[in-house]
Amino acid sequence: KVRKAVIPAAGLGTRFLPATKAVPKEMLPLVDTPSIQLVVEEAVRAGLTDILIITARGKGAIEDHFDRSPELEALLESRGKYDELKQIRALSDLAQIHTVRQHEALGLGHAVAVAEAHVAGEPFAVLLGDDLIHPSVPLLREMLRVHERYGRSVLAAQEVSRSEISAYGAITPEMIEENLAKVRSVVEKPPADEAPSNLAAIGRYVFTPEIFDALRQTKPGHGGEIQLTDAINLLAQEQAVYAFTFEHGRYDAGNKLDYLKATVELAIEREDVGPTFSTWLADFVQRKKLV
Ligand code: G1P
């Protein structure tokens, strides 16, 4: 049974400058919730109870976010703000949250390799914070089910357009049933005209511990970085790796346009601000003659 999740959060966030100059990109909020909290909540919903966040210098706010905050709790209590108090306490009780630092920005594969000691030979999940999955989509839970069935690693995969595939790990799939393929190979960010398919790896993975052996053998690849994709490709030559395909409910929160879309959708679905925001938005669209 998979218990552990690893969340790499050591990236520099250059796509969101200047906001990410002093604030970790994982702390940028969707409405009022930092994106990393949404990712942690997703892992918890999927039944994972031990979460390791890979951080780096300048990411202290992430640790603080999941820590107890006695001063804030005392203040909220003294002011009778019990809802907020409950929310803040629930945050530090979400799961067992650990952090470890990646000392050098050597790539996603390297960041995952930093988790080896903590993972300690168990199968585990990896969730990338740039990919946000809508809370109604049980993607990770379904991937864990595939893992339970086959005992092997599972990637999330989504069809993207030809022009977009060069931003992803591109999979050569061998479909075995609806929504499930065996990964023959996977290549990191190929030029569109060389991509083996337009099936993209999305930032949710379930790994067998053998991924660490593959990571150890992985040389710097695309962009001079140790790529997780290259290690998965090696692993797929040693033992079966599956790709679980899905269609809806993913936002690339590392991209400004998708970040905006996710913010609007999540805001509209909220019980508190949703109704007023929807009315305003409909009116705004009319006033600006957007449709
Ligand atoms: C990473 C992975 C890539 C994967 C993508 C999913 O790339 O390296 O294989 O397809 O996440 O979002 P990044 O978006 O961090 O450049």
CSV table of C-alpha atoms and ligand atoms in Angstrom, one decimal:
chain,number,residue,atom,x,y,z
A,1,LYS,CA,0.0,0.0,0.0
A,2,VAL,CA,1.4,3.4,-1.0
A,3,ARG,CA,1.6,5.8,1.9
A,4,LYS,CA,4.2,8.3,0.8
A,5,ALA,CA,4.0,11.3,-1.5
A,6,VAL,CA,6.9,13.4,-2.7
A,7,ILE,CA,6.3,16.9,-3.9
A,8,PRO,CA,9.2,18.6,-5.6
A,9,ALA,CA,9.0,22.4,-4.8
A,10,ALA,CA,12.6,23.5,-5.4
A,11,GLY,CA,12.1,25.2,-8.8
A,12,LEU,CA,12.9,28.8,-9.3
A,13,GLY,CA,9.6,29.9,-10.7
A,14,THR,CA,11.1,32.1,-13.4
A,15,ARG,CA,7.8,32.0,-15.4
A,16,PHE,CA,6.1,34.0,-12.7
A,17,LEU,CA,8.6,36.8,-12.0
A,18,PRO,CA,8.4,39.3,-10.5
A,19,ALA,CA,5.9,37.6,-8.1
A,20,THR,CA,8.4,34.7,-7.4
A,21,LYS,CA,11.4,36.9,-6.7
A,22,ALA,CA,10.8,36.7,-2.9
A,23,VAL,CA,7.8,34.3,-2.7
A,24,PRO,CA,8.0,30.6,-3.6
A,25,LYS,CA,5.9,30.0,-6.7
A,26,GLU,CA,4.2,27.2,-4.8
A,27,MET,CA,2.8,29.8,-2.4
A,28,LEU,CA,1.0,31.8,-5.1
A,29,PRO,CA,-2.7,31.5,-4.2
A,30,LEU,CA,-5.7,30.3,-6.2
A,31,VAL,CA,-8.3,32.6,-4.6
A,32,ASP,CA,-6.9,32.2,-1.0
A,33,THR,CA,-5.2,28.9,-1.1
A,34,PRO,CA,-1.5,28.4,-2.0
A,35,SER,CA,-1.2,26.0,-4.9
A,36,ILE,CA,1.0,23.7,-2.8
A,37,GLN,CA,-1.8,23.3,-0.3
A,38,LEU,CA,-4.1,22.2,-3.1
A,39,VAL,CA,-1.5,19.6,-4.1
A,40,VAL,CA,-1.0,18.3,-0.5
A,41,GLU,CA,-4.8,18.1,-0.1
A,42,GLU,CA,-5.0,16.1,-3.3
A,43,ALA,CA,-2.4,13.6,-2.0
A,44,VAL,CA,-4.3,13.3,1.3
A,45,ARG,CA,-7.6,12.7,-0.5
A,46,ALA,CA,-5.9,9.9,-2.4
A,47,GLY,CA,-5.1,8.3,1.0
A,48,LEU,CA,-1.4,9.3,1.3
A,49,THR,CA,-0.4,10.2,4.8
A,50,ASP,CA,3.3,10.9,4.7
A,51,ILE,CA,4.3,13.8,2.5
A,52,LEU,CA,7.8,14.9,1.7
A,53,ILE,CA,8.2,18.3,0.1
A,54,ILE,CA,11.6,18.9,-1.6
A,55,THR,CA,12.4,22.5,-1.0
A,56,ALA,CA,15.4,24.8,-1.6
A,57,ARG,CA,16.9,28.1,-0.4
A,58,GLY,CA,14.3,30.8,-0.3
A,59,LYS,CA,11.4,28.3,0.2
A,60,GLY,CA,11.0,28.8,4.0
A,61,ALA,CA,7.4,30.1,3.5
A,62,ILE,CA,6.4,26.6,2.5
A,63,GLU,CA,7.6,25.1,5.7
A,64,ASP,CA,5.9,27.8,7.7
A,65,HIS,CA,2.7,27.3,5.9
A,66,PHE,CA,2.4,23.7,7.1
A,67,ASP,CA,3.8,24.3,10.6
A,68,ARG,CA,1.8,25.2,13.7
A,69,SER,CA,1.5,28.9,14.3
A,70,PRO,CA,0.8,29.4,18.0
A,71,GLU,CA,0.8,33.2,17.9
A,72,LEU,CA,-1.7,33.3,15.0
A,73,GLU,CA,-3.8,30.7,16.7
A,74,ALA,CA,-3.9,32.6,20.0
A,75,LEU,CA,-4.8,35.8,18.2
A,76,LEU,CA,-7.6,34.2,16.2
A,77,GLU,CA,-8.9,32.6,19.4
A,78,SER,CA,-8.8,35.9,21.3
A,79,ARG,CA,-10.7,37.6,18.6
A,80,GLY,CA,-13.3,34.9,18.4
A,81,LYS,CA,-12.4,34.0,14.8
A,82,TYR,CA,-13.2,30.3,15.2
A,83,ASP,CA,-13.7,29.4,11.6
A,84,GLU,CA,-10.3,30.8,10.6
A,85,LEU,CA,-8.7,29.1,13.7
A,86,LYS,CA,-10.2,25.7,12.6
A,87,GLN,CA,-8.8,26.2,9.1
A,88,ILE,CA,-5.3,27.1,10.3
A,89,ARG,CA,-5.2,24.2,12.7
A,90,ALA,CA,-6.5,21.7,10.1
A,91,LEU,CA,-3.6,22.8,7.9
A,92,SER,CA,-0.9,21.6,10.2
A,93,ASP,CA,-2.9,18.4,10.9
A,94,LEU,CA,-3.4,17.5,7.2
A,95,ALA,CA,-0.8,14.8,7.1
A,96,GLN,CA,2.7,14.2,8.3
A,97,ILE,CA,4.6,16.8,6.4
A,98,HIS,CA,8.4,16.6,6.1
A,99,THR,CA,10.8,18.7,4.1
A,100,VAL,CA,14.2,18.1,2.7
A,101,ARG,CA,16.4,20.5,0.6
A,102,GLN,CA,17.7,20.0,-2.8
A,103,HIS,CA,21.0,21.8,-2.5
A,104,GLU,CA,21.6,22.5,-6.2
A,105,ALA,CA,19.1,23.1,-9.0
A,106,LEU,CA,20.2,20.0,-11.0
A,107,GLY,CA,16.8,19.1,-12.4
A,108,LEU,CA,13.5,17.3,-11.5
A,109,GLY,CA,15.1,13.9,-11.6
A,110,HIS,CA,17.7,15.1,-9.1
A,111,ALA,CA,15.0,16.6,-6.9
A,112,VAL,CA,13.2,13.2,-6.8
A,113,ALA,CA,16.5,11.4,-6.0
A,114,VAL,CA,16.8,13.6,-2.9
A,115,ALA,CA,13.8,11.7,-1.5
A,116,GLU,CA,15.4,8.3,-1.6
A,117,ALA,CA,16.3,8.1,2.1
A,118,HIS,CA,12.9,9.2,3.2
A,119,VAL,CA,11.0,6.9,0.8
A,120,ALA,CA,13.1,4.0,2.3
A,121,GLY,CA,12.3,1.3,-0.3
A,122,GLU,CA,8.6,1.8,-0.5
A,123,PRO,CA,6.5,2.6,-3.6
A,124,PHE,CA,5.6,6.3,-3.6
A,125,ALA,CA,3.7,9.0,-5.5
A,126,VAL,CA,5.2,12.1,-7.0
A,127,LEU,CA,3.0,15.2,-7.5
A,128,LEU,CA,4.3,18.2,-9.4
A,129,GLY,CA,2.8,21.5,-8.2
A,130,ASP,CA,2.7,23.1,-11.6
A,131,ASP,CA,0.0,20.7,-12.6
A,132,LEU,CA,-3.2,21.3,-10.7
A,133,ILE,CA,-5.9,18.7,-10.8
A,134,HIS,CA,-9.4,19.7,-10.1
A,135,PRO,CA,-10.5,18.3,-6.7
A,136,SER,CA,-13.4,16.5,-8.4
A,137,VAL,CA,-11.1,14.4,-10.5
A,138,PRO,CA,-9.8,11.3,-8.6
A,139,LEU,CA,-6.7,10.9,-10.9
A,140,LEU,CA,-4.2,9.9,-8.3
A,141,ARG,CA,-6.5,7.5,-6.6
A,142,GLU,CA,-7.1,5.8,-10.0
A,143,MET,CA,-3.4,5.6,-10.6
A,144,LEU,CA,-2.9,4.0,-7.2
A,145,ARG,CA,-5.5,1.5,-8.2
A,146,VAL,CA,-3.5,0.6,-11.3
A,147,HIS,CA,-0.4,0.3,-9.1
A,148,GLU,CA,-2.2,-2.1,-6.8
A,149,ARG,CA,-3.2,-4.2,-9.7
A,150,TYR,CA,0.2,-4.5,-11.4
A,151,GLY,CA,2.6,-3.6,-8.7
A,152,ARG,CA,4.5,-1.3,-11.2
A,153,SER,CA,5.0,2.4,-11.8
A,154,VAL,CA,2.2,4.5,-13.3
A,155,LEU,CA,2.4,7.9,-15.1
A,156,ALA,CA,-0.5,10.2,-15.7
A,157,ALA,CA,-0.9,11.0,-19.4
A,158,GLN,CA,-3.0,13.4,-21.4
A,159,GLU,CA,-3.3,14.0,-25.2
A,160,VAL,CA,-2.0,17.5,-26.1
A,161,SER,CA,-1.8,19.2,-29.4
A,162,ARG,CA,1.2,18.6,-31.7
A,163,SER,CA,2.5,22.1,-31.0
A,164,GLU,CA,2.4,21.6,-27.3
A,165,ILE,CA,4.1,18.2,-27.0
A,166,SER,CA,7.6,19.8,-27.0
A,167,ALA,CA,6.8,21.2,-23.5
A,168,TYR,CA,6.3,17.7,-22.0
A,169,GLY,CA,7.7,14.2,-21.7
A,170,ALA,CA,6.3,12.5,-24.8
A,171,ILE,CA,5.2,8.8,-24.4
A,172,THR,CA,5.3,6.0,-26.9
A,173,PRO,CA,2.3,4.1,-25.7
A,174,GLU,CA,1.1,0.5,-26.3
A,175,MET,CA,-2.6,0.7,-25.4
A,176,ILE,CA,-3.8,-2.3,-23.3
A,177,GLU,CA,-7.2,-1.1,-22.4
A,178,GLU,CA,-9.3,2.1,-22.3
A,179,ASN,CA,-7.3,4.7,-20.4
A,180,LEU,CA,-4.3,2.4,-19.8
A,181,ALA,CA,-1.2,2.0,-21.8
A,182,LYS,CA,2.2,0.4,-21.3
A,183,VAL,CA,5.0,2.9,-21.8
A,184,ARG,CA,7.4,1.6,-24.4
A,185,SER,CA,9.5,4.7,-24.1
A,186,VAL,CA,9.3,8.3,-23.1
A,187,VAL,CA,11.4,11.3,-24.2
A,188,GLU,CA,11.7,14.7,-22.5
A,189,LYS,CA,10.5,17.7,-24.5
A,190,PRO,CA,11.2,16.5,-28.1
A,191,PRO,CA,10.9,18.9,-31.0
A,192,ALA,CA,7.2,18.6,-32.2
A,193,ASP,CA,8.2,17.0,-35.5
A,194,GLU,CA,10.3,14.3,-33.7
A,195,ALA,CA,7.7,13.5,-30.9
A,196,PRO,CA,6.7,9.8,-30.9
A,197,SER,CA,3.1,10.8,-30.1
A,198,ASN,CA,1.1,13.6,-28.6
A,199,LEU,CA,0.6,11.7,-25.4
A,200,ALA,CA,2.2,13.9,-22.7
A,201,ALA,CA,3.3,12.9,-19.2
A,202,ILE,CA,1.5,14.9,-16.7
A,203,GLY,CA,2.9,15.7,-13.2
A,204,ARG,CA,1.4,12.7,-11.3
A,205,TYR,CA,3.4,9.6,-10.9
A,206,VAL,CA,3.4,6.4,-8.8
A,207,PHE,CA,6.8,4.8,-8.6
A,208,THR,CA,8.3,1.5,-7.6
A,209,PRO,CA,11.5,2.1,-5.6
A,210,GLU,CA,13.6,1.0,-8.6
A,211,ILE,CA,13.2,4.5,-10.0
A,212,PHE,CA,16.1,5.4,-7.7
A,213,ASP,CA,18.4,2.9,-9.4
A,214,ALA,CA,17.4,4.4,-12.7
A,215,LEU,CA,17.9,8.0,-11.4
A,216,ARG,CA,21.4,7.0,-10.3
A,217,GLN,CA,22.2,6.0,-13.9
A,218,THR,CA,20.7,9.0,-15.4
A,219,LYS,CA,23.0,11.5,-17.0
A,220,PRO,CA,22.1,15.2,-17.6
A,221,GLY,CA,19.7,15.4,-20.5
A,222,HIS,CA,17.4,18.1,-21.9
A,223,GLY,CA,18.6,21.5,-20.7
A,224,GLY,CA,21.6,19.9,-19.1
A,225,GLU,CA,19.4,18.8,-16.2
A,226,ILE,CA,18.9,15.3,-14.6
A,227,GLN,CA,15.5,14.5,-16.1
A,228,LEU,CA,12.9,12.3,-14.3
A,229,THR,CA,11.7,11.4,-17.8
A,230,ASP,CA,15.0,9.9,-18.7
A,231,ALA,CA,15.0,7.8,-15.6
A,232,ILE,CA,11.4,6.6,-16.3
A,233,ASN,CA,12.6,5.6,-19.8
A,234,LEU,CA,15.4,3.5,-18.3
A,235,LEU,CA,13.0,2.0,-15.8
A,236,ALA,CA,10.6,1.1,-18.6
A,237,GLN,CA,13.3,-1.0,-20.2
A,238,GLU,CA,13.7,-3.0,-16.9
A,239,GLN,CA,10.1,-3.4,-15.7
A,240,ALA,CA,6.7,-2.5,-17.0
A,241,VAL,CA,5.7,1.1,-16.6
A,242,TYR,CA,2.0,2.1,-17.2
A,243,ALA,CA,0.5,5.3,-18.4
A,244,PHE,CA,-3.0,6.1,-17.1
A,245,THR,CA,-4.7,8.5,-19.5
A,246,PHE,CA,-7.3,11.1,-18.6
A,247,GLU,CA,-8.9,14.1,-20.3
A,248,HIS,CA,-10.3,16.7,-18.1
A,249,GLY,CA,-9.6,18.7,-15.0
A,250,ARG,CA,-5.9,19.7,-15.3
A,251,TYR,CA,-4.4,23.2,-15.2
A,252,ASP,CA,-0.8,24.0,-15.9
A,253,ALA,CA,-0.5,26.5,-13.0
A,254,GLY,CA,3.1,27.2,-14.1
A,255,ASN,CA,1.5,29.0,-17.1
A,256,LYS,CA,0.0,32.4,-16.6
A,257,LEU,CA,-3.1,31.8,-18.8
A,258,ASP,CA,-3.9,28.5,-17.2
A,259,TYR,CA,-3.3,29.9,-13.7
A,260,LEU,CA,-5.9,32.6,-14.5
A,261,LYS,CA,-8.4,30.1,-15.8
A,262,ALA,CA,-7.9,27.9,-12.7
A,263,THR,CA,-8.4,30.9,-10.4
A,264,VAL,CA,-11.7,31.9,-12.2
A,265,GLU,CA,-13.1,28.3,-12.2
A,266,LEU,CA,-12.2,27.7,-8.6
A,267,ALA,CA,-13.6,31.1,-7.5
A,268,ILE,CA,-16.9,30.4,-9.3
A,269,GLU,CA,-17.2,27.1,-7.6
A,270,ARG,CA,-16.7,28.5,-4.1
A,271,GLU,CA,-19.7,28.8,-1.8
A,272,ASP,CA,-18.5,32.1,-0.3
A,273,VAL,CA,-17.4,34.3,-3.2
A,274,GLY,CA,-18.8,32.1,-6.1
A,275,PRO,CA,-22.3,33.5,-6.5
A,276,THR,CA,-21.3,37.2,-6.3
A,277,PHE,CA,-18.3,36.6,-8.5
A,278,SER,CA,-20.3,34.8,-11.2
A,279,THR,CA,-22.8,37.6,-11.4
A,280,TRP,CA,-20.0,40.2,-11.6
A,281,LEU,CA,-18.2,38.1,-14.3
A,282,ALA,CA,-21.3,37.7,-16.4
A,283,ASP,CA,-21.9,41.5,-16.2
A,284,PHE,CA,-18.2,42.2,-17.0
A,285,VAL,CA,-18.3,39.9,-20.1
A,286,GLN,CA,-21.3,41.9,-21.4
A,287,ARG,CA,-19.9,45.3,-20.6
A,288,LYS,CA,-16.7,44.5,-22.3
A,289,LYS,CA,-18.6,42.8,-25.2
A,290,LEU,CA,-16.4,39.7,-24.8
A,291,VAL,CA,-19.1,37.5,-26.4
B,1,G1P,C1,7.9,18.3,-16.1
B,1,G1P,C2,8.5,17.0,-16.7
B,1,G1P,C3,7.8,16.7,-18.0
B,1,G1P,C4,6.3,16.6,-17.8
B,1,G1P,C5,5.8,17.9,-17.2
B,1,G1P,C6,4.3,17.8,-16.8
B,1,G1P,O1,8.3,19.4,-17.0
B,1,G1P,O2,9.9,17.2,-16.9
B,1,G1P,O3,8.2,15.4,-18.4
B,1,G1P,O4,5.6,16.3,-19.0
B,1,G1P,O5,6.5,18.3,-16.0
B,1,G1P,O6,3.8,19.0,-16.4
B,1,G1P,P1,8.2,20.9,-16.6
B,1,G1P,O7,6.8,21.3,-16.8
B,1,G1P,O8,8.6,21.0,-15.1
B,1,G1P,O9,9.2,21.6,-17.5
